[in-house]
Each structure stands twice: as C-alpha cells, then as structure tokens.
Short mmCIF file of C-alpha atoms (C1' of nucleotides) in Angstrom, two decimals:
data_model
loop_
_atom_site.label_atom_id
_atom_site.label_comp_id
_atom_site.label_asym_id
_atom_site.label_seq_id
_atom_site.Cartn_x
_atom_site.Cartn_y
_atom_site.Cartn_z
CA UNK D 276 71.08 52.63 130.97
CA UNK D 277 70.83 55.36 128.46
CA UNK D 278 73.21 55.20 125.36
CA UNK D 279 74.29 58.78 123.40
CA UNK D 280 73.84 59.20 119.78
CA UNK D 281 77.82 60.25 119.04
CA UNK D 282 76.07 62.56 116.45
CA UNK D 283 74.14 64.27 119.63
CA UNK D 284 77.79 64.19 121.51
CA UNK D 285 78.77 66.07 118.57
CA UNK D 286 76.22 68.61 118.75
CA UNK D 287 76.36 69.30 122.31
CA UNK D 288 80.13 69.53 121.84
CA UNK D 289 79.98 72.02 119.52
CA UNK D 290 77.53 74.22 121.33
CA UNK D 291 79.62 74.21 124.54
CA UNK D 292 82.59 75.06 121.94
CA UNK D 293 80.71 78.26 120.57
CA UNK D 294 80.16 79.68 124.05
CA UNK D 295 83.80 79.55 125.04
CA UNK D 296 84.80 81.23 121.79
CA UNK D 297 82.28 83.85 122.39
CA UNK D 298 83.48 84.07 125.96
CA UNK D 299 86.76 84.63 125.00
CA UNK D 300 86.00 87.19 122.39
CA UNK D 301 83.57 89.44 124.29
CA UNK D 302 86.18 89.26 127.42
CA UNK D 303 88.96 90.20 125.03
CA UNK D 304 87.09 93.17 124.48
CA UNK D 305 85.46 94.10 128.33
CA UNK D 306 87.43 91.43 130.62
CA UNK D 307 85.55 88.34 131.57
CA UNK D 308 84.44 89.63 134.86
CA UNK D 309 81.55 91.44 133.26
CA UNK D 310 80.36 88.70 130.94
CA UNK D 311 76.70 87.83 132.02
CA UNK D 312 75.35 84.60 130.73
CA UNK D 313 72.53 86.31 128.49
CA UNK D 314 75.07 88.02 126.75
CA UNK D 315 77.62 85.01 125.88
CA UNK D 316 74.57 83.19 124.73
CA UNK D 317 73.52 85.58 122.97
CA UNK D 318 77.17 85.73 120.79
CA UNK D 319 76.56 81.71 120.68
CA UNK D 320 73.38 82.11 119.29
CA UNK D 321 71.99 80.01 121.70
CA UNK D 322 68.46 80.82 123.99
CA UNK D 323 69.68 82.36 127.44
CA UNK D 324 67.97 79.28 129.05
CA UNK D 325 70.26 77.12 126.82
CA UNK D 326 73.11 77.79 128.66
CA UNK D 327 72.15 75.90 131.86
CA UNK D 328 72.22 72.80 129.52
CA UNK D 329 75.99 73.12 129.63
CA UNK D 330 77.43 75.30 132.48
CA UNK D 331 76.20 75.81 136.03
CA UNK D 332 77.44 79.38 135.49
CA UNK D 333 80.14 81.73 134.28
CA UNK D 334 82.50 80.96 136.86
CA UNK D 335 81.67 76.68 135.41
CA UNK D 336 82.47 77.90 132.12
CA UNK D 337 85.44 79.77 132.62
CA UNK D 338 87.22 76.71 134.07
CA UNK D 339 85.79 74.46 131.36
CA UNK D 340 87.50 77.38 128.75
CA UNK D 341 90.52 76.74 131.06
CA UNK D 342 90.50 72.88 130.59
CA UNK D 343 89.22 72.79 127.38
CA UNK D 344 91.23 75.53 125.63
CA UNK D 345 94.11 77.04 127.61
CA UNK D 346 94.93 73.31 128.26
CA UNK D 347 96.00 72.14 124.88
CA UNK D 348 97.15 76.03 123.76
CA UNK D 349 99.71 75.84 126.36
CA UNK D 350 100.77 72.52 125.39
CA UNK D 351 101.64 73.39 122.30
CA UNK D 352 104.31 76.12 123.43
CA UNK D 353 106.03 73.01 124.95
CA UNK D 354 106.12 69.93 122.39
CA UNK D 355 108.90 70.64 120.18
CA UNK D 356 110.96 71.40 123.25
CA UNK D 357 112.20 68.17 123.96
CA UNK D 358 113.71 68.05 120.24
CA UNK D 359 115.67 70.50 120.57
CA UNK D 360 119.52 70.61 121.27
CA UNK D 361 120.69 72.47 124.01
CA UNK D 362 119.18 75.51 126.11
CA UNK D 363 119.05 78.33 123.93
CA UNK D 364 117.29 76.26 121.21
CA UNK D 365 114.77 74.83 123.76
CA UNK D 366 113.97 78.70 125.01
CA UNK D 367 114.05 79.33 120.94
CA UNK D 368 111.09 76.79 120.69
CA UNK D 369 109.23 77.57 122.99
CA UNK D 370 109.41 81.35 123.09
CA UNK D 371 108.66 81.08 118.80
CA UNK D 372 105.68 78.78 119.76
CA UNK D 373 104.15 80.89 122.41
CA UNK D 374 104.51 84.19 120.45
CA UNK D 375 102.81 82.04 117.88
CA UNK D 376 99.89 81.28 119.69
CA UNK D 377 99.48 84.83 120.85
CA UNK D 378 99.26 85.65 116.78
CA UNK D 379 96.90 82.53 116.37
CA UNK D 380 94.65 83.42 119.06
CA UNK D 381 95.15 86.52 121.04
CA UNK D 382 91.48 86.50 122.51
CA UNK D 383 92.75 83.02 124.30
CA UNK D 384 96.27 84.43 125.23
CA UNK D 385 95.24 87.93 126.44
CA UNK D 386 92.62 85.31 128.84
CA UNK D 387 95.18 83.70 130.38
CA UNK D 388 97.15 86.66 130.97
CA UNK D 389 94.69 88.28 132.75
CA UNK D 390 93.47 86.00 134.40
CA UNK D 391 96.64 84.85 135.71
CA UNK D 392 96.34 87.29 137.99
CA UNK D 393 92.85 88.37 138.37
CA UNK D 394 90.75 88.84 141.27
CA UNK D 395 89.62 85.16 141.21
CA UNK D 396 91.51 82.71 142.59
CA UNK D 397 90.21 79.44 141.34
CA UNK D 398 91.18 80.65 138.08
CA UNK D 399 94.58 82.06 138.95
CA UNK D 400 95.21 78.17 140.70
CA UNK D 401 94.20 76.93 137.79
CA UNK D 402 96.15 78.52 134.92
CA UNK D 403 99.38 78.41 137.12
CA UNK D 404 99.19 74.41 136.72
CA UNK D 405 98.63 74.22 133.29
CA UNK D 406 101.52 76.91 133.23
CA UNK D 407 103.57 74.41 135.24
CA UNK D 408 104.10 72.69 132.17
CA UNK D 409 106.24 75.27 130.89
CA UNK D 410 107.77 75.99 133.37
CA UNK D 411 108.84 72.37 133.94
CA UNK D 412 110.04 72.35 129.66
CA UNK D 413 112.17 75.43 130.69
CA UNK D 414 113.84 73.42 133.73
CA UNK D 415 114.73 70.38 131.28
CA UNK D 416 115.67 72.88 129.41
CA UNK D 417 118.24 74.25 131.65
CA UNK D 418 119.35 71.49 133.37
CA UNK D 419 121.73 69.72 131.18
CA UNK D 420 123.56 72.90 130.92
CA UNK D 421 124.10 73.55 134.46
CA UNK D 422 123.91 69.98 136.17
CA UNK D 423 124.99 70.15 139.73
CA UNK D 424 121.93 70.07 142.30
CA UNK D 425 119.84 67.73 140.39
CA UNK D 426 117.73 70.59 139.27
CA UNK D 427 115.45 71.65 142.20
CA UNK D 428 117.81 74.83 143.03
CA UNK D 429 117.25 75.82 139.48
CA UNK D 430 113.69 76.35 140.42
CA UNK D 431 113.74 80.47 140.28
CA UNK D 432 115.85 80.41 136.88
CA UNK D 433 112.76 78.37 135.25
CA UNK D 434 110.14 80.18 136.91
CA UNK D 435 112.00 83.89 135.91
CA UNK D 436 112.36 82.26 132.36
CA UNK D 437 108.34 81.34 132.31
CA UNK D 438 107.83 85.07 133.74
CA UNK D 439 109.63 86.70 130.55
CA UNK D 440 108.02 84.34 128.11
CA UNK D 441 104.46 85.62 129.30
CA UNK D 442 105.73 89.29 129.36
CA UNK D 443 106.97 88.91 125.97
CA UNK D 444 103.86 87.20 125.32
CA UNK D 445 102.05 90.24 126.43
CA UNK D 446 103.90 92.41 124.42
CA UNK D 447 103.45 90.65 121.29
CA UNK D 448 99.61 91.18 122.17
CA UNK D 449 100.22 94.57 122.53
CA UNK D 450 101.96 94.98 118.95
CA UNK D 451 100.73 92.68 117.33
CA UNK D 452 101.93 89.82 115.35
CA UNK D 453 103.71 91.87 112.68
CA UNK D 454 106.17 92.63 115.24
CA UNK D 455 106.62 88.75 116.33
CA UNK D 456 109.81 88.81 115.32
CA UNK D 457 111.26 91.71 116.99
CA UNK D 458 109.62 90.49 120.30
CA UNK D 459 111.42 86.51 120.06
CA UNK D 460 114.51 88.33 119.84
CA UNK D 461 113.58 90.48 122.77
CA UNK D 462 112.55 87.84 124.77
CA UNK D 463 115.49 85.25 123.49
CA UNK D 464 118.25 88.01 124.69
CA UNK D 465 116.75 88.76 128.32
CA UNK D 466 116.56 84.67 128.41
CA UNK D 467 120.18 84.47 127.22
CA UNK D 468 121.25 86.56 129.80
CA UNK D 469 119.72 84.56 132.33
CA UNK D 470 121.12 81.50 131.44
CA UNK D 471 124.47 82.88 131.02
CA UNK D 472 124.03 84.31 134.29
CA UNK D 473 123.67 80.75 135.77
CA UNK D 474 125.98 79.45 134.21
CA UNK D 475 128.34 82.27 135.71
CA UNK D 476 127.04 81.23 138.83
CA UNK D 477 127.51 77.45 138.56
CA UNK D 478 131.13 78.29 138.15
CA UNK D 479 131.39 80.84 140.67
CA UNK D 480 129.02 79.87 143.91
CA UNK E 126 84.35 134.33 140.23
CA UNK E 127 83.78 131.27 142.91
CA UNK E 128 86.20 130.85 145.73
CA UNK E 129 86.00 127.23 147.25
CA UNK E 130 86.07 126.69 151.06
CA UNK E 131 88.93 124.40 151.66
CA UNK E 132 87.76 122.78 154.13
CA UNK E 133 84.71 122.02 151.43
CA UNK E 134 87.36 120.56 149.48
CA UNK E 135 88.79 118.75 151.70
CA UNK E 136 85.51 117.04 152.80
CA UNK E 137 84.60 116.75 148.66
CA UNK E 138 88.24 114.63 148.27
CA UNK E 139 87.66 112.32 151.25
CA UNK E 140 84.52 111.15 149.43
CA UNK E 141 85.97 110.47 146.39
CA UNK E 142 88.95 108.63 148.05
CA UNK E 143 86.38 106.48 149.68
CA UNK E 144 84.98 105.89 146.64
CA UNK E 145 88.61 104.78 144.95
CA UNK E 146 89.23 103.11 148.28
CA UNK E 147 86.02 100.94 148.18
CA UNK E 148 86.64 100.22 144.22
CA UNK E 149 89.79 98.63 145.34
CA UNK E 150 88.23 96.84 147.64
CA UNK E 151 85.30 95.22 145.63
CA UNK E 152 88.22 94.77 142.66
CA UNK E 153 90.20 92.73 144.86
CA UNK E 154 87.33 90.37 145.44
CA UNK E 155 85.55 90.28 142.27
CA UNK E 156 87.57 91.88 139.68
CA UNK E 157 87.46 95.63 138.74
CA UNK E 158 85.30 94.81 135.32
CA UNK E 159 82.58 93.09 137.67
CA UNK E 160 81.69 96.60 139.30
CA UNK E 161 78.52 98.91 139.31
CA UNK E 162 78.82 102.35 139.82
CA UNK E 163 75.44 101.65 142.38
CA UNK E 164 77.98 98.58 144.25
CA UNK E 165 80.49 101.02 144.47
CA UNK E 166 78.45 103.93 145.66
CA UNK E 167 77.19 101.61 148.54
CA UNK E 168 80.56 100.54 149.45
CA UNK E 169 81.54 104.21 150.12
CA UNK E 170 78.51 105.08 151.88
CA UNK E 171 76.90 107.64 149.65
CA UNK E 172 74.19 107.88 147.80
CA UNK E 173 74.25 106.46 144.01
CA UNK E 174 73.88 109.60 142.46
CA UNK E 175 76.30 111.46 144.57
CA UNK E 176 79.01 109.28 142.59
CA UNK E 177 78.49 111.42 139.65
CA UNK E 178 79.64 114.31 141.72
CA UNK E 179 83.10 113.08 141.73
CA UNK E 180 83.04 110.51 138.09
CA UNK E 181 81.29 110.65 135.19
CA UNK E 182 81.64 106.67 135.64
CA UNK E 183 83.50 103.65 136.75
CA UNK E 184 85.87 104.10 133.76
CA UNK E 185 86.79 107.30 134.81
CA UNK E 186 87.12 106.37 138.23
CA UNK E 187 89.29 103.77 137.37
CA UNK E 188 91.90 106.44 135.84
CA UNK E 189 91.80 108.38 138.55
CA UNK E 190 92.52 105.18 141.11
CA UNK E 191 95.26 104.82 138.97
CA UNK E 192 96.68 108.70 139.25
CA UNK E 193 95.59 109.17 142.83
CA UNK E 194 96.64 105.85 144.63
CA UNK E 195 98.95 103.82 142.22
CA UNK E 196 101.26 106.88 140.88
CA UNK E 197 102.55 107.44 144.60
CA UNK E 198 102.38 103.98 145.69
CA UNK E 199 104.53 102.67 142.38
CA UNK E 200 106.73 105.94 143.16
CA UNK E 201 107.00 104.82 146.59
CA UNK E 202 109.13 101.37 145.33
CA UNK E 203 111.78 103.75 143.75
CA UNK E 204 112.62 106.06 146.37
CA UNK E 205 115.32 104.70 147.99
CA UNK E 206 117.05 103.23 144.71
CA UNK E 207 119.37 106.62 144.31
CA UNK E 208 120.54 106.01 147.47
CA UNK E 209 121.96 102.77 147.13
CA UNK E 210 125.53 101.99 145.99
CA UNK E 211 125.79 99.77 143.49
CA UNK E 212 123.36 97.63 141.65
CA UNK E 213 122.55 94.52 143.83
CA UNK E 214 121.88 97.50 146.63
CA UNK E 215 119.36 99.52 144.32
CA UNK E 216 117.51 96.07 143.16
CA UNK E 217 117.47 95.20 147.19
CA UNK E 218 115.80 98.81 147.73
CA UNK E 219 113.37 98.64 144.49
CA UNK E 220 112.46 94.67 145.40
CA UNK E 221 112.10 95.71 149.21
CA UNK E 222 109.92 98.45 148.81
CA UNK E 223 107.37 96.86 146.21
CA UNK E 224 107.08 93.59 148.73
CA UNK E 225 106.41 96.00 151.63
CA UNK E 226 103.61 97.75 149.45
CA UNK E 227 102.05 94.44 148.43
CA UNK E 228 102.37 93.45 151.96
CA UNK E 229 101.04 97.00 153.10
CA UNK E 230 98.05 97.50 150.05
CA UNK E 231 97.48 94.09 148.98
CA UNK E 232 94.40 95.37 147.24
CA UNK E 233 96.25 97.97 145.57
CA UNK E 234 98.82 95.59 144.45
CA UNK E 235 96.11 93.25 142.93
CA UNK E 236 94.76 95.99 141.15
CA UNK E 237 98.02 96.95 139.39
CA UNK E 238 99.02 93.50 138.35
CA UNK E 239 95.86 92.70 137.16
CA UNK E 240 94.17 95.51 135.03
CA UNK E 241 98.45 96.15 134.08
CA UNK E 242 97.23 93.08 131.42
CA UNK E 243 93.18 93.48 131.72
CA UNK E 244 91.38 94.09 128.39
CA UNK E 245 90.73 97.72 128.57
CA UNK E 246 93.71 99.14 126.67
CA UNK E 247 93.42 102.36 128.34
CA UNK E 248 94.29 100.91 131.89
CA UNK E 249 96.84 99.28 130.37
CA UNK E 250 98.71 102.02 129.09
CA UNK E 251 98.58 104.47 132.31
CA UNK E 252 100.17 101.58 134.23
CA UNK E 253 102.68 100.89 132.02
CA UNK E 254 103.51 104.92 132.02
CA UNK E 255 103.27 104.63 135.89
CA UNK E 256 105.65 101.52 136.00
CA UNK E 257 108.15 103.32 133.50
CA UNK E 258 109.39 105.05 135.96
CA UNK E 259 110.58 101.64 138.05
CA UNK E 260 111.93 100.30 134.64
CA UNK E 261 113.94 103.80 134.65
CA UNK E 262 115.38 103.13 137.88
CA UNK E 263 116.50 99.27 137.44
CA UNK E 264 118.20 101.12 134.56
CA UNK E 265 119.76 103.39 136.44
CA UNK E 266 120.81 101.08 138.83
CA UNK E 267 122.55 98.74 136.28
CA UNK E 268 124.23 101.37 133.74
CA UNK E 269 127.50 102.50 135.49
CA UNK E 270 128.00 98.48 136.41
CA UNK E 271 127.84 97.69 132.60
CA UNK E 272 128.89 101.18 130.77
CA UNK E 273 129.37 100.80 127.42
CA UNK E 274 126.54 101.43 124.75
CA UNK E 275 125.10 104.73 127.40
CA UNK E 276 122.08 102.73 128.48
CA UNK E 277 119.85 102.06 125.12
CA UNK E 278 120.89 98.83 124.94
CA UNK E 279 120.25 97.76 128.54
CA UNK E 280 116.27 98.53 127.69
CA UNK E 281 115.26 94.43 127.45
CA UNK E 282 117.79 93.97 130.55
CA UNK E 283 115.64 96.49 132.91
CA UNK E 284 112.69 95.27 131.09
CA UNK E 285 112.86 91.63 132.25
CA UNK E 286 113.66 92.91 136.11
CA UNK E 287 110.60 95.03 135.97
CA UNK E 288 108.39 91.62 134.73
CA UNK E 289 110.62 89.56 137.57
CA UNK E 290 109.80 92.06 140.15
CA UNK E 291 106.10 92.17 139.20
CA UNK E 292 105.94 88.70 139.27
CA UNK E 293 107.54 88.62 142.98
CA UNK E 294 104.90 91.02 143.78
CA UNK E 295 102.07 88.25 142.75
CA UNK E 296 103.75 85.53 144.28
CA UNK E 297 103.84 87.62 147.56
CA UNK E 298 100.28 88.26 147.56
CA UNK E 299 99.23 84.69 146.79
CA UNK E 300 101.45 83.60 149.81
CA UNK E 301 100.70 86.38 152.21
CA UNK E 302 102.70 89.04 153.89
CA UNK E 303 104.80 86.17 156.03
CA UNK E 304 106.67 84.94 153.02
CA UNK E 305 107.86 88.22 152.04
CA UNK E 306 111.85 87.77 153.11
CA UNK E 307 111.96 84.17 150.88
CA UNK E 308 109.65 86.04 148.25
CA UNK E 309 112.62 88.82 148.13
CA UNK E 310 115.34 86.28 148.34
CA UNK E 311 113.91 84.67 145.38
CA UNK E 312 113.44 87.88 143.33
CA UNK E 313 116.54 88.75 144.43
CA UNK E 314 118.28 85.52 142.76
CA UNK E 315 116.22 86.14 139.54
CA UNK E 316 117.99 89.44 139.04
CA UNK E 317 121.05 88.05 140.22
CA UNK E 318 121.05 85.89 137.42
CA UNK E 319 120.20 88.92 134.78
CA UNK E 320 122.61 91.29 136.18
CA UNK E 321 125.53 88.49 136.25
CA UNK E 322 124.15 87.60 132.87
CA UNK E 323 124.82 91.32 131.55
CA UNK E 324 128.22 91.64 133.10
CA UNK E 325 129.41 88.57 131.14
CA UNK E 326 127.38 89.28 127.80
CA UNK E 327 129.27 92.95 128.10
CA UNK E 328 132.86 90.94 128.44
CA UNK E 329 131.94 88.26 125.54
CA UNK E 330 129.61 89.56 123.62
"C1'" DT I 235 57.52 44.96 114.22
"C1'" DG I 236 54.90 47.88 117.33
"C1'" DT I 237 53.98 50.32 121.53
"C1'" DA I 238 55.04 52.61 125.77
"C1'" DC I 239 58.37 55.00 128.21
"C1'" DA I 240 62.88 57.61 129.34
"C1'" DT I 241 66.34 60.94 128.24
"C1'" DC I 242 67.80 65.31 127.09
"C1'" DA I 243 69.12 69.77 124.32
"C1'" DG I 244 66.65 73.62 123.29
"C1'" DT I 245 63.06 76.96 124.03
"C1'" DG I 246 59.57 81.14 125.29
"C1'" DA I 247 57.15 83.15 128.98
"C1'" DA I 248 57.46 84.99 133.19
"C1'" DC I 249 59.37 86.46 137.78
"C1'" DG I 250 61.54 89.71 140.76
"C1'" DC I 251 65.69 92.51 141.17
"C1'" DG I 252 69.43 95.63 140.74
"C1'" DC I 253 71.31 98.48 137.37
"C1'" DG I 254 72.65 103.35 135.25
"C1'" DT I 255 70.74 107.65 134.66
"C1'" DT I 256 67.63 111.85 134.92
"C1'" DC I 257 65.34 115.16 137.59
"C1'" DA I 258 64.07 118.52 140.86
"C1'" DC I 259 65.14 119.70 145.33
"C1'" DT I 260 67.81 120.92 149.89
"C1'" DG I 261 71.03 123.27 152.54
"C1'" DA I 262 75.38 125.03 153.35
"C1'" DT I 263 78.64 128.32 151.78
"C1'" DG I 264 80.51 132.18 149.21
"C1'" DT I 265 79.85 136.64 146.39
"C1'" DA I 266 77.97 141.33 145.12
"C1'" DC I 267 76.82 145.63 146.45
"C1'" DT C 54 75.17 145.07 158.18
"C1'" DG C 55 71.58 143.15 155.28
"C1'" DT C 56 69.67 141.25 151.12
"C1'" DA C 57 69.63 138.89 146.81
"C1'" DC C 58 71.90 135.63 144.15
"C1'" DA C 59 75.30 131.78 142.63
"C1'" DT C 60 77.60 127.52 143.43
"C1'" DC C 61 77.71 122.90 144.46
"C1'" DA C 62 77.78 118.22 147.17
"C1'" DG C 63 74.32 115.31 148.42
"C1'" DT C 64 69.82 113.25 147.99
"C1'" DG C 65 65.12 110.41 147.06
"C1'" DA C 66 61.91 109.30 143.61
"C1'" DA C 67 61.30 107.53 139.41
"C1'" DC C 68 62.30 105.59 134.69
"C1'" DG C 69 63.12 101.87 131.59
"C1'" DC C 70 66.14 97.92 130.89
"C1'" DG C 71 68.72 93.77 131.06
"C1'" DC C 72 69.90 90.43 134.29
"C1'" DG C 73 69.83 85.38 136.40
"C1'" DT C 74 66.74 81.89 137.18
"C1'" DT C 75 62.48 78.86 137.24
"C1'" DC C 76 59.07 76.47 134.80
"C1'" DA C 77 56.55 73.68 131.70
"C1'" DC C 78 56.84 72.25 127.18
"C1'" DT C 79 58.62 70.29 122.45
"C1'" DG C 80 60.70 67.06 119.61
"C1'" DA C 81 64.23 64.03 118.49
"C1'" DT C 82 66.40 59.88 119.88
"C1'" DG C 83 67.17 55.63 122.42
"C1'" DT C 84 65.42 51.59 125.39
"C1'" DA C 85 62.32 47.71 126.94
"C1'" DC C 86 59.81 43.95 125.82
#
DNA sequence: TGTACATCAGTGAACGCGCGTTCACTGATGTAC
DNA sequence: TGTACATCAGTGAACGCGCGTTCACTGATGTAC
C-alpha cells in the first residue's frame, strides 16, 4: 500500500492541466489532428518523455481534455436554467451563458465544435453526451410550455434548439466577443420562432 | 506559344482528382489536418513528388477539394428547390437532396461539416461562401410565404434551416444511409417548426 | 530513531522511420522553320 | 518531310529534420520494521 503526498497529487494535476491547455491552444490554431506529442509537450514545458507519465497518447489526452474540460464548460451553459421562468428566459440563459463561454475560452469552444464532428468518432460520441445535457435543459425548458406528450415527441424541437445554440456559438467565435450581443439576439429570435412554432403546432396537430 | 493536347489534360486532371479523391478518403478516417502530402501521394498512386505537379501543398489542395468536389456537390442540394411550389415543397427538395449526397459521398459530406468549423479560417470561409448559396435558396423558398420586410429580415430564419439541415446531414452519416427517410422526417419537423414559427411571428409580431 | 526498500514524476540519450522538399533526369508531345 | 528546340507530367535518389517510443537513471517521498 502506497499513500500520495496530496502536494505530489497537486503537482501531477497541474502538469496534466498544462498539456490540455496547450492542446487546446495549438489545435485552435492547426486542428488537433496534427498535434504530435513532442510538440504539446513542448508548449507544456514538459520533456517529450514526460508525457507518457500522464497520457497513453493524443487520442488519451483528448478524451481526458473532453472529461476534464468540456465537461464542466458545458455545464455551466446549463445551471442557471432551472431558475429561470418560462421558455424564452431558460433559452435566454443558456444561449447568454454559452456565448459567454465562447468569449471566456474560445480555444475550448472552437474544440468542441470541431470536434463534434470530426473524423474521429470516439470523440464525436463523446462530446454529444456531455452535449446531452443541454439538450435535456432545453427540453425542461420547453416542456411546461407545450405539455401534452409527456415530452419525448418534443425530442427534435430540443435537439434543433441545441443545433442553433452551437451555430450561434460558432458565430460568436467567428466575430468575436464584441459582437456577443448581436449574436444572443440572433440566436434568441431563430429560438423564438421555434418555440412559437410549437406552440402553433400544439394547438393545431 | 504552347498548345496543350487535350487528351494530356485530361489524363493531368484525372490525377489530380485522384489525389482530391484519396484526401477525402484519408480525411474521413483520420481527419484532414492529420495528412502528409507523402500519405496522400501514396493513396493516389503516384509518386510523392509528382503531387507538386498538381499543388504546391496540402493546403492548397484542400481549396481546390473544396472548388472541384464540394461547389457542385453543395449546388447539387439546391437544384430542384425552384421547382417546387411552395415552401414545405422546396425544404423537402433542399433536405432530400443533401441526405441523398451524404448517403451518396459520405466522405465528402464529412469533409464539409467538419473543416465548415475546423481551425483553419481559410476553409472555413470558402464553405461558408459555398453553403451561401443553400442559405439563398431556403430564403427563397420562404419569402413569398411570409412577404413583408422583402427578405432582409428573414436572414436568421434561413440561417437556422441551413444549421438544421447541416445538422440532419451529421446525424445521417452517424446512422448510415438506412435511416435517411426518419433522418428527413426529422429535419423536416425542425423546419416545420421555424417556418410555422415565422408565419405567426409575421401575424403577431 | 535508523535503515532498507518501494513508488513514481521527470529526464537525456538513442533508435529507426516517415516526412517535405530539392534536384537532375526521362520521355512523350507540340512548335518552328 | 526533317531537324532542332520547348514544354511538362512523372520519377528516383538524396537531404536534413522532427517524430513516437524505449531505456536506464535520478531524486524526492513514503513504507516497513
């Protein structure tokens, strides 16, 4: 039985920390499919030999970055969701939250963009579920307002809603965050018309 | 003065489309960032420095894939959408087309969604000129339905059914070419929802 | 308390390999006159 | 028609370089007794 110095935890942590930031900064700038692991560890300042004493390989890392960063970035897009009163104030939180992040950290957000729908699939499987998340907060969301089938038909509503929020999300990226607030409202009124357009069909089937 | 065989030039673009063809290919499986010109070259069966008979590199290569193959294949998606009478008849058409082409050029399809938010800006920007021209027709399709402000205003409605339809198109290739009639039903409720959305936001605005 | 041993993050040297690129050449085709 | 020359796609040899990976080692820390 071998106990860990939390210091040494520490350490380690913050090691494996540095090479996902530099992952995410040199794909930002060349896509992660051509990162080799000399060159991350050599943005981490780390030996190239150093690596192996936290990843396997890239492809290990990458889904660490996913668990370890994408997991609690997407989370955030989602917690003050449940506050909020009614739909269009739920899509208001979210959207404002997301577009937020992309401002905060557009390295991480153009990542999970990308890879989204990249060549890989383990990483496309993995980003959808933490996605899910949103896509669930959108379906609360929704569901008060339209009631009826006990939410599963509302499936394609939440999932269209999810799709806009990363295309606005993408957009922001594109612009940058000085136009953050020209993009919510962009992405607020194609959301409005959705929900008004299931509402229209709630009433007439 | 140098006249050029054309059966020479023939034989000189059937290389290169090899080329593009095997790029797609390898891009599809490993992403297009991941690829050597020397990889590539192989692929096509030619020599690695015959590749610089047709591009200077991969990066130029990759802007040519995207005139040569993805400017007639995103064309194709449109065609029919002039045609059609009425709105939900033009969406049918655009949706139609674009699932047959993912179904038809799955690697082609992967290689639009994909590099359409990849990190190299460049890519980004001659898809997004290539996929105006699908934006342009959902607008078309929905104007004379919704009149009013001549179109400008409709740009976040045609907008969001572009990102809708794009995002059929990835669902389609994760879940293969047999899903394609529930993939269009589904993409086909999404904009469904934005169109009826529209309609009433024009009444009660 | 002291001694022997285990664990583990980090490292430098070294390896074989595939990479992008340059170069000089071939051979087929077209042009000049 | 014949001869000399230009163009150009394709090629093999060769280059220097960075890559991923293995290895044996260091030094700090923790465990056993």
């Amino acid at each position: 039985v071998v106990r860990v110095n939390p210091e040494k935890k520490e350490e380690k942590e913050r090691v494996a920390h540095a090479l996902l930031r530099a992952t995410l900064q040199l794909a930002a700038a060349h896509g992660f499919a051509s990162l080799g692991l000399r060159e991350v560890a050599r943005a981490a300042e780390i030996a190239p030999t150093s690596f192996y004493r936290h990843f396997g390989d890239m492809e290990e890392l990458g889904l660490s970055l996913v668990e370890q960063l994408v997991g609690p970035f997407v989370a955030s897009w989602v917690e003050q969701a449940d506050a909020a009163q009614g739909a269009r104030q739920a899509c208001d939180a979210i959207t404002s939250q997301a577009l937020a992040g992309a401002a905060a950290d557009p390295e991480l957000m153009r990542f999970v963009l990308a890879e989204r729908v990249g060549a890989l699939p383990k990483f496309r499987t993995a980003l959808t579920n933490k996605l899910a998340a949103v896509a669930e907060a959108f379906n609360s969301a929704f569901a008060p307002e339209l009631g009826g089938s006990e939410g599963v038909a509302h499936e394609p509503l939440s999932a269209a809603a999810l799709a806009l929020l990363l295309e606005g999300c993408a957009e922001a990226l594109e612009r940058g965050p000085e136009h953050a607030a020209v993009v919510r409202e962009r992405v607020m009124a194609q959301l409005s018309l959705l929900l008004t357009g299931a509402r229209g069909a709630r009433r007439a089937p």
